[in-house]
Amino acid sequence: LLPQLKSRHEERKRPIAPSIQYGLKHFERIWAADGSVLEALFLKLESLRELPPGALAGKICTVIELTTLLPVKIWFTENAKAHDCCFLGDLLSFVPPKTLLILDRGFYDFEWWRNLVKNQVDFICAGKSNLSFTVLKVFSATDKMTDRLLELRKAGQPPQTLRLIELSKGKGCYRYLTSVLDPKILPPYVVIEMYGRRWKVEEAF
C-alpha cells in the first residue's frame, strides 16, 4: 500500500510544515521514530466473553517521514514490555546518512547518539532535567528561551558535545537536545516546532 499512498500524497501536493521545509535545506530526509505497545484484543463477540482477557499484543517501533507522514519502516517484537532501546541497533543500521531523526526520551542513549553522528545522522531528542553538563557557549538567551552549546558527561563514557535549547512555557520547562551544533542550520524556534511534529507518528500507528 505504501507506494500507492505516497503517489497519492504527491498528487495532492499538501503543504509541508515551515520547520520541515527549513530543515530540508540541510538534510535529505527528516524522519521521526517512536515505540508503541499494541493493545490486547478486545473480546466483543458473545462466543468469546467467557475467555480470559487477551494479553498485550507486543510492541512496535515505527519510523515515519515528516514530509508525507507515511511510515518508512516498522519493527515488531512480541515482548510488550520491551523498552524502546531494544530497537536502537535496528535504527542505527537502517537510517541513511544526511538524515535528521526526531526522537523521544525512549531513545535516550549517549553511546548510540555518538554512533548516529559517526554515521552522519543528526538528531533532536527530548532532554532530561537531570543533565550533567558544562556550558561551552551561549548562542542566545531571553527570559523564555536559551540556546547553548554543552559538553555532556556520563560516568564511564567520553564527554559529548551537543546543543541544548530550553523553553519556559507556563510553569514548565521544555528541553531539546540536538547534534546540530550550528544555530544557523537549525535555529531554536525551528528545533522546537520540528520536535512538536514528532507527535504525527501517533497517526502512523
Coordinates of N, CA and C in Angstrom, one line a residue:
L1 N 0.8 -1.2 0.0 CA 0.0 0.0 0.0 C 0.8 1.3 0.0
L2 N 2.0 1.2 0.6 CA 2.8 2.4 0.8 C 3.1 3.2 -0.5
P3 N 3.6 2.5 -1.6 CA 3.8 3.2 -2.9 C 2.6 3.9 -3.4
Q4 N 1.4 3.3 -3.2 CA 0.1 3.9 -3.6 C -0.1 5.2 -2.8
L5 N 0.0 5.1 -1.5 CA -0.2 6.2 -0.6 C 0.7 7.3 -0.9
K6 N 2.0 7.0 -1.2 CA 3.0 8.1 -1.5 C 2.7 8.8 -2.8
S7 N 2.2 8.0 -3.8 CA 1.8 8.5 -5.0 C 0.6 9.5 -4.9
R8 N -0.3 9.1 -4.1 CA -1.5 9.9 -3.9 C -1.1 11.2 -3.1
H9 N -0.2 11.1 -2.2 CA 0.3 12.3 -1.5 C 0.9 13.3 -2.4
E10 N 1.7 12.8 -3.3 CA 2.4 13.7 -4.3 C 1.4 14.4 -5.2
E11 N 0.3 13.6 -5.6 CA -0.8 14.2 -6.4 C -1.5 15.3 -5.7
R12 N -1.7 15.2 -4.4 CA -2.5 16.1 -3.6 C -1.7 17.4 -3.4
K13 N -0.3 17.2 -3.3 CA 0.6 18.3 -3.0 C 0.2 19.2 -1.8
R14 N 0.0 18.5 -0.7 CA -0.3 19.1 0.6 C 0.9 20.0 1.0
P15 N 0.6 21.1 1.7 CA 1.7 21.9 2.1 C 2.6 21.2 3.2
I16 N 3.9 21.5 3.2 CA 4.8 20.9 4.2 C 5.0 22.0 5.3
A17 N 5.0 21.6 6.5 CA 5.2 22.5 7.6 C 6.5 23.3 7.4
P18 N 6.4 24.6 7.8 CA 7.6 25.5 7.5 C 8.9 25.0 8.2
S19 N 8.8 24.4 9.4 CA 10.0 24.0 10.0 C 10.6 22.8 9.2
I20 N 9.8 21.9 8.7 CA 10.3 20.8 7.9 C 10.9 21.3 6.6
Q21 N 10.2 22.3 6.0 CA 10.8 22.9 4.7 C 12.2 23.5 5.0
Y22 N 12.3 24.2 6.2 CA 13.6 24.8 6.5 C 14.6 23.7 6.7
G23 N 14.3 22.6 7.4 CA 15.2 21.6 7.7 C 15.7 20.9 6.4
L24 N 14.8 20.8 5.4 CA 15.1 20.1 4.2 C 16.2 20.8 3.3
K25 N 16.5 22.1 3.7 CA 17.6 22.8 3.1 C 18.9 22.2 3.4
H26 N 19.0 21.5 4.5 CA 20.3 21.0 5.0 C 20.3 19.4 5.2
F27 N 19.1 18.8 5.1 CA 19.0 17.3 5.3 C 18.2 16.7 4.1
E28 N 18.6 15.5 3.7 CA 17.9 14.9 2.6 C 16.6 14.3 3.0
R29 N 16.4 14.0 4.3 CA 15.2 13.5 4.8 C 15.1 13.8 6.3
I30 N 13.8 13.9 6.7 CA 13.6 14.2 8.2 C 12.6 13.1 8.6
W31 N 13.0 12.3 9.5 CA 12.2 11.2 10.0 C 11.9 11.3 11.5
A32 N 10.8 10.7 11.9 CA 10.5 10.6 13.4 C 10.4 9.2 13.7
A33 N 10.9 8.8 14.9 CA 10.8 7.4 15.4 C 10.2 7.3 16.7
D34 N 9.4 6.3 17.0 CA 8.8 6.2 18.3 C 8.4 4.7 18.5
G35 N 8.2 4.3 19.7 CA 7.8 3.0 20.0 C 6.4 3.0 20.6
S36 N 5.6 1.9 20.4 CA 4.3 1.9 20.9 C 3.9 0.4 21.3
V37 N 3.2 0.3 22.4 CA 2.7 -1.0 22.8 C 1.4 -1.3 22.1
L38 N 1.2 -2.5 21.6 CA 0.0 -2.9 20.9 C -1.0 -3.4 21.9
E39 N -2.2 -2.9 21.9 CA -3.2 -3.3 22.9 C -3.7 -4.7 22.7
A40 N -4.3 -5.2 23.8 CA -4.9 -6.6 23.8 C -6.1 -6.6 22.8
L41 N -6.4 -7.7 22.3 CA -7.6 -7.9 21.5 C -8.8 -7.8 22.4
F42 N -9.7 -6.9 22.0 CA -11.0 -6.7 22.8 C -11.9 -7.8 22.5
L43 N -12.5 -8.4 23.5 CA -13.4 -9.6 23.3 C -14.8 -9.0 23.3
K44 N -15.3 -8.9 22.1 CA -16.7 -8.3 21.9 C -17.7 -9.3 21.4
L45 N -17.2 -10.4 20.8 CA -18.1 -11.5 20.4 C -18.7 -12.2 21.5
E46 N -19.9 -12.6 21.5 CA -20.6 -13.3 22.6 C -19.9 -14.6 22.8
S47 N -19.5 -15.3 21.8 CA -18.8 -16.6 21.9 C -17.5 -16.5 22.6
L48 N -16.9 -15.3 22.8 CA -15.6 -15.2 23.4 C -15.7 -14.6 24.8
R49 N -16.8 -14.2 25.2 CA -16.9 -13.5 26.5 C -16.5 -14.3 27.7
E50 N -16.5 -15.6 27.6 CA -16.1 -16.5 28.8 C -14.6 -16.7 28.8
L51 N -13.9 -16.3 27.8 CA -12.5 -16.5 27.8 C -11.8 -15.4 28.6
P52 N -10.6 -15.7 29.1 CA -9.9 -14.6 29.8 C -9.5 -13.5 28.9
P53 N -9.3 -12.2 29.4 CA -8.9 -11.1 28.6 C -7.6 -11.4 27.8
G54 N -7.5 -10.8 26.6 CA -6.3 -11.0 25.8 C -5.1 -10.3 26.4
A55 N -3.9 -10.9 26.1 CA -2.6 -10.2 26.5 C -2.3 -9.1 25.6
L56 N -1.4 -8.2 26.0 CA -0.9 -7.2 25.1 C -0.2 -7.8 23.9
A57 N -0.4 -7.2 22.8 CA 0.0 -7.9 21.5 C 1.4 -7.7 21.1
G58 N 2.2 -7.1 21.9 CA 3.6 -6.8 21.6 C 3.9 -5.4 21.5
K59 N 5.1 -5.1 20.9 CA 5.5 -3.7 20.7 C 6.1 -3.4 19.3
I60 N 5.8 -2.2 18.8 CA 6.3 -1.9 17.5 C 7.2 -0.6 17.7
C61 N 8.1 -0.4 16.7 CA 8.9 0.8 16.6 C 8.6 1.3 15.1
T62 N 8.1 2.5 15.0 CA 7.7 3.0 13.7 C 8.6 4.2 13.3
V63 N 9.1 4.2 12.1 CA 9.8 5.4 11.6 C 8.8 6.0 10.5
I64 N 8.5 7.3 10.6 CA 7.7 8.0 9.6 C 8.5 9.1 9.0
E65 N 8.1 9.4 7.8 CA 8.7 10.6 7.0 C 7.8 11.8 7.4
L66 N 8.5 12.8 7.8 CA 7.7 14.0 8.3 C 7.2 14.9 7.1
T67 N 7.6 14.6 5.9 CA 7.1 15.3 4.8 C 5.7 14.7 4.3
T68 N 5.7 13.4 4.3 CA 4.4 12.7 3.8 C 3.6 12.2 5.0
L69 N 4.2 12.1 6.2 CA 3.6 11.5 7.3 C 3.3 10.0 7.1
L70 N 4.0 9.4 6.2 CA 3.8 7.9 5.9 C 4.9 7.1 6.6
P71 N 4.6 5.9 7.0 CA 5.6 5.0 7.6 C 6.7 4.7 6.6
V72 N 7.9 4.6 7.1 CA 9.1 4.2 6.3 C 9.5 2.8 6.7
K73 N 9.4 2.5 8.0 CA 9.8 1.2 8.5 C 9.1 0.9 9.8
I74 N 8.7 -0.4 10.0 CA 8.1 -0.8 11.3 C 8.8 -2.1 11.7
W75 N 9.2 -2.1 13.0 CA 9.8 -3.3 13.6 C 8.8 -3.8 14.7
F76 N 8.8 -5.1 14.9 CA 7.8 -5.7 15.9 C 8.6 -6.7 16.8
T77 N 8.2 -6.6 18.1 CA 8.6 -7.7 19.0 C 7.4 -8.1 19.8
E78 N 7.4 -9.4 20.1 CA 6.2 -10.0 20.8 C 6.3 -9.5 22.3
N79 N 7.4 -9.1 22.8 CA 7.6 -8.6 24.2 C 7.0 -7.2 24.3
A80 N 5.8 -7.2 24.9 CA 5.1 -5.9 25.1 C 5.8 -5.0 26.1
K81 N 6.6 -5.6 27.0 CA 7.3 -4.8 28.0 C 8.7 -4.4 27.5
A82 N 9.1 -4.6 26.3 CA 10.4 -4.2 25.8 C 10.5 -2.7 25.8
H83 N 11.7 -2.2 26.1 CA 12.0 -0.8 26.1 C 12.3 -0.4 24.7
D84 N 12.0 0.9 24.4 CA 12.3 1.4 23.1 C 13.8 1.1 22.7
C85 N 14.7 1.1 23.7 CA 16.1 0.9 23.4 C 16.4 -0.4 22.7
C86 N 15.5 -1.4 22.7 CA 15.7 -2.7 22.1 C 15.7 -2.5 20.6
F87 N 15.3 -1.3 20.1 CA 15.3 -1.1 18.6 C 16.5 -0.2 18.2
L88 N 17.4 0.1 19.1 CA 18.5 1.0 18.7 C 19.3 0.5 17.6
G89 N 19.7 -0.8 17.7 CA 20.5 -1.4 16.7 C 19.8 -1.4 15.3
D90 N 18.5 -1.7 15.3 CA 17.8 -1.7 14.0 C 17.8 -0.3 13.4
L91 N 17.5 0.7 14.2 CA 17.5 2.1 13.7 C 18.9 2.5 13.2
L92 N 19.9 2.2 14.0 CA 21.3 2.6 13.6 C 21.7 2.0 12.2
S93 N 21.3 0.8 12.0 CA 21.7 0.1 10.7 C 20.8 0.6 9.6
F94 N 19.6 1.1 9.9 CA 18.6 1.4 8.8 C 18.7 2.8 8.4
V95 N 18.9 3.8 9.3 CA 18.8 5.2 8.9 C 20.0 5.6 8.1
P96 N 19.8 6.1 6.9 CA 20.9 6.5 6.0 C 21.5 7.9 6.4
P97 N 22.8 8.1 5.9 CA 23.4 9.4 6.2 C 22.6 10.6 5.7
K98 N 22.8 11.8 6.2 CA 22.2 13.0 5.8 C 20.7 13.0 6.2
T99 N 20.4 12.2 7.3 CA 19.0 12.2 7.8 C 19.0 13.0 9.1
L100 N 17.9 13.7 9.4 CA 17.6 14.3 10.7 C 16.5 13.4 11.3
L101 N 16.8 12.9 12.5 CA 16.0 12.0 13.2 C 15.4 12.6 14.5
I102 N 14.1 12.6 14.6 CA 13.4 13.2 15.7 C 13.0 12.1 16.7
L103 N 13.4 12.2 17.9 CA 13.3 11.1 18.9 C 12.7 11.5 20.2
D104 N 12.0 10.6 20.9 CA 11.5 10.9 22.2 C 12.5 10.3 23.2
R105 N 12.2 10.5 24.5 CA 13.1 10.1 25.6 C 13.4 8.6 25.6
G106 N 12.6 7.8 25.0 CA 12.8 6.3 24.9 C 14.1 6.0 24.2
F107 N 14.6 6.9 23.4 CA 15.9 6.6 22.7 C 17.0 7.5 23.2
Y108 N 17.0 7.6 24.5 CA 18.0 8.4 25.2 C 19.2 7.6 25.6
D109 N 20.2 7.6 24.7 CA 21.4 6.8 24.9 C 22.6 7.5 24.3
F110 N 23.5 7.9 25.2 CA 24.7 8.7 24.8 C 25.5 8.0 23.7
E111 N 25.8 6.7 24.0 CA 26.7 6.0 23.1 C 26.0 5.8 21.7
W112 N 24.8 5.5 21.7 CA 24.0 5.4 20.5 C 24.0 6.7 19.7
W113 N 23.8 7.8 20.4 CA 23.9 9.2 19.8 C 25.2 9.4 19.1
R114 N 26.3 9.0 19.8 CA 27.6 9.1 19.1 C 27.7 8.3 17.9
N115 N 27.2 7.1 17.9 CA 27.2 6.3 16.7 C 26.4 6.8 15.6
L116 N 25.2 7.5 15.9 CA 24.4 8.1 14.9 C 25.3 9.2 14.2
V117 N 25.9 10.0 15.0 CA 26.7 11.2 14.4 C 27.9 10.6 13.6
K118 N 28.5 9.5 14.0 CA 29.5 8.9 13.2 C 29.0 8.5 11.8
N119 N 27.7 8.1 11.8 CA 27.1 7.7 10.5 C 26.5 8.8 9.8
Q120 N 26.8 10.1 10.2 CA 26.3 11.3 9.5 C 24.8 11.4 9.6
V121 N 24.3 11.0 10.8 CA 22.9 11.1 11.1 C 22.8 12.1 12.3
D122 N 22.0 13.1 12.1 CA 21.8 14.1 13.2 C 20.4 13.8 13.9
F123 N 20.2 14.3 15.1 CA 19.0 14.0 15.8 C 18.6 15.2 16.7
I124 N 17.3 15.2 17.0 CA 16.7 16.1 18.0 C 16.0 15.1 19.0
C125 N 16.3 15.3 20.3 CA 15.7 14.4 21.3 C 15.3 15.2 22.5
A126 N 14.3 14.8 23.2 CA 13.8 15.5 24.4 C 14.9 15.3 25.5
G127 N 15.3 16.4 26.2 CA 16.3 16.4 27.2 C 15.7 16.2 28.6
K128 N 16.5 15.5 29.4 CA 16.0 15.2 30.8 C 16.5 16.4 31.7
S129 N 15.8 16.5 32.8 CA 16.0 17.6 33.8 C 17.3 17.4 34.6
N130 N 17.8 16.1 34.6 CA 19.0 15.9 35.5 C 20.3 15.8 34.7
L131 N 20.3 16.5 33.6 CA 21.5 16.5 32.7 C 22.7 17.0 33.5
S132 N 23.9 16.4 33.3 CA 25.1 16.9 33.9 C 26.0 17.4 32.8
F133 N 26.3 18.7 32.8 CA 27.0 19.3 31.6 C 27.8 20.5 32.0
T134 N 28.7 20.9 31.1 CA 29.4 22.1 31.2 C 29.1 23.0 30.0
V135 N 28.7 24.3 30.2 CA 28.4 25.2 29.2 C 29.6 25.6 28.4
L136 N 29.7 25.4 27.1 CA 30.8 25.8 26.3 C 30.6 27.2 25.7
K137 N 29.3 27.4 25.3 CA 29.0 28.7 24.6 C 27.5 29.0 24.7
V138 N 27.1 30.2 24.9 CA 25.7 30.6 24.9 C 25.5 31.3 23.5
F139 N 24.6 30.7 22.7 CA 24.3 31.3 21.4 C 23.2 32.4 21.5
S140 N 22.2 32.2 22.4 CA 21.2 33.2 22.6 C 20.5 32.9 23.9
A141 N 20.0 34.0 24.6 CA 19.3 33.8 25.8 C 18.3 35.0 26.0
T142 N 17.1 34.6 26.3 CA 16.0 35.5 26.6 C 15.3 35.1 27.9
D143 N 14.3 35.8 28.4 CA 13.6 35.4 29.6 C 12.9 34.0 29.4
K144 N 12.6 33.6 28.2 CA 11.8 32.4 28.0 C 12.6 31.3 27.3
M145 N 13.7 31.6 26.6 CA 14.4 30.6 25.9 C 15.9 30.8 25.9
T146 N 16.7 29.7 26.0 CA 18.1 29.7 25.9 C 18.6 28.7 24.9
D147 N 19.7 29.0 24.3 CA 20.3 28.1 23.3 C 21.8 28.1 23.6
R148 N 22.2 26.9 24.0 CA 23.6 26.8 24.5 C 24.3 25.5 23.9
L149 N 25.6 25.7 23.8 CA 26.5 24.5 23.4 C 27.0 23.9 24.7
L150 N 26.9 22.6 24.8 CA 27.2 21.9 26.0 C 28.2 20.8 25.8
E151 N 28.9 20.5 26.9 CA 29.7 19.2 26.9 C 29.0 18.3 28.0
L152 N 28.4 17.3 27.5 CA 27.6 16.4 28.4 C 28.6 15.3 29.0
R153 N 28.4 14.9 30.2 CA 29.2 13.9 30.9 C 28.3 12.8 31.5
K154 N 28.8 11.6 31.3 CA 28.2 10.4 31.9 C 29.2 9.5 32.4
A155 N 29.1 9.0 33.6 CA 30.2 8.1 34.1 C 30.5 7.0 33.2
G156 N 31.8 6.8 33.0 CA 32.3 5.6 32.2 C 32.2 5.9 30.7
Q157 N 31.8 7.1 30.3 CA 31.7 7.4 28.8 C 32.5 8.7 28.5
P158 N 33.0 8.8 27.3 CA 33.7 10.1 27.0 C 32.7 11.2 26.9
P159 N 33.1 12.5 27.1 CA 32.2 13.6 27.0 C 31.6 13.8 25.6
Q160 N 30.5 14.4 25.5 CA 29.8 14.5 24.2 C 29.3 16.0 24.1
T161 N 29.6 16.6 22.9 CA 29.2 17.9 22.7 C 27.9 18.0 21.9
L162 N 26.9 18.6 22.6 CA 25.6 18.8 22.0 C 25.0 20.2 22.2
R163 N 23.9 20.5 21.6 CA 23.3 21.7 21.8 C 22.0 21.5 22.6
L164 N 21.8 22.4 23.6 CA 20.6 22.3 24.4 C 19.7 23.6 24.3
I165 N 18.5 23.4 23.9 CA 17.6 24.5 23.8 C 16.5 24.3 24.9
E166 N 16.3 25.4 25.7 CA 15.4 25.3 26.8 C 14.3 26.4 26.6
L167 N 13.1 26.0 26.8 CA 11.9 26.9 26.6 C 11.1 26.8 27.8
S168 N 10.9 28.0 28.4 CA 10.0 28.1 29.6 C 8.6 28.5 29.1
K169 N 7.6 27.6 29.5 CA 6.2 27.8 29.0 C 5.3 27.5 30.1
G170 N 4.6 28.5 30.6 CA 3.7 28.4 31.8 C 4.6 28.0 33.0
K171 N 4.2 26.9 33.7 CA 5.0 26.5 34.8 C 6.1 25.5 34.5
G172 N 6.2 25.1 33.2 CA 7.1 24.1 32.8 C 8.3 24.6 32.0
C173 N 9.3 23.7 31.9 CA 10.5 24.0 31.1 C 10.7 22.8 30.2
Y174 N 10.8 23.1 28.9 CA 11.0 22.0 27.9 C 12.4 22.1 27.4
R175 N 13.0 20.9 27.3 CA 14.4 20.8 26.9 C 14.5 20.0 25.6
Y176 N 15.4 20.5 24.7 CA 15.6 19.8 23.4 C 17.1 19.7 23.2
L177 N 17.6 18.5 23.1 CA 19.0 18.2 22.7 C 19.1 17.9 21.3
T178 N 20.1 18.5 20.6 CA 20.4 18.2 19.2 C 21.9 18.1 18.9
S179 N 22.2 17.3 18.0 CA 23.6 17.1 17.5 C 23.9 18.2 16.4
V180 N 22.9 19.0 16.0 CA 23.1 20.1 15.1 C 23.6 21.2 15.9
L181 N 24.9 21.5 15.8 CA 25.6 22.4 16.7 C 25.5 23.9 16.2
D182 N 25.2 24.1 14.9 CA 25.1 25.4 14.4 C 23.7 26.0 14.3
P183 N 23.4 27.0 15.1 CA 22.1 27.6 15.1 C 21.6 28.1 13.8
K184 N 22.5 28.4 12.9 CA 22.1 28.9 11.5 C 21.5 27.7 10.7
I185 N 21.9 26.5 11.0 CA 21.3 25.3 10.3 C 20.0 25.0 10.8
L186 N 19.8 25.0 12.2 CA 18.5 24.8 12.8 C 18.4 25.8 13.9
P187 N 17.8 27.0 13.7 CA 17.5 27.9 14.7 C 16.7 27.3 15.8
P188 N 16.7 27.9 17.0 CA 16.0 27.3 18.2 C 14.5 27.1 17.9
Y189 N 13.8 28.1 17.3 CA 12.4 28.0 17.1 C 12.1 26.9 16.1
V190 N 13.0 26.6 15.2 CA 12.8 25.5 14.2 C 12.9 24.2 14.9
V191 N 13.9 24.1 15.8 CA 14.0 22.8 16.6 C 12.8 22.5 17.4
I192 N 12.3 23.6 18.1 CA 11.1 23.4 18.9 C 9.9 23.0 18.1
E193 N 9.6 23.7 17.0 CA 8.4 23.4 16.2 C 8.6 22.0 15.5
M194 N 9.8 21.7 15.1 CA 10.0 20.4 14.4 C 9.8 19.3 15.4
Y195 N 10.3 19.5 16.7 CA 10.0 18.4 17.6 C 8.6 18.2 17.9
G196 N 7.8 19.2 17.8 CA 6.3 19.1 18.0 C 5.7 18.3 16.9
R197 N 6.3 18.2 15.7 CA 5.8 17.4 14.6 C 6.0 15.9 14.9
R198 N 6.8 15.6 15.9 CA 7.1 14.2 16.2 C 5.8 13.5 16.6
W199 N 4.8 14.2 17.1 CA 3.6 13.6 17.6 C 2.8 13.0 16.4
K200 N 3.1 13.4 15.2 CA 2.4 12.9 14.0 C 2.7 11.4 13.8
V201 N 3.7 10.9 14.5 CA 4.0 9.4 14.4 C 2.8 8.7 15.0
E202 N 2.1 9.2 16.0 CA 0.9 8.6 16.6 C -0.2 8.3 15.5
E203 N -0.3 9.2 14.5 CA -1.3 9.0 13.5 C -0.8 7.8 12.6
A204 N 0.5 7.6 12.4 CA 1.0 6.5 11.6 C 0.7 5.2 12.4
F205 N 0.8 5.1 13.7 CA 0.5 3.9 14.5 C -0.9 3.5 14.1

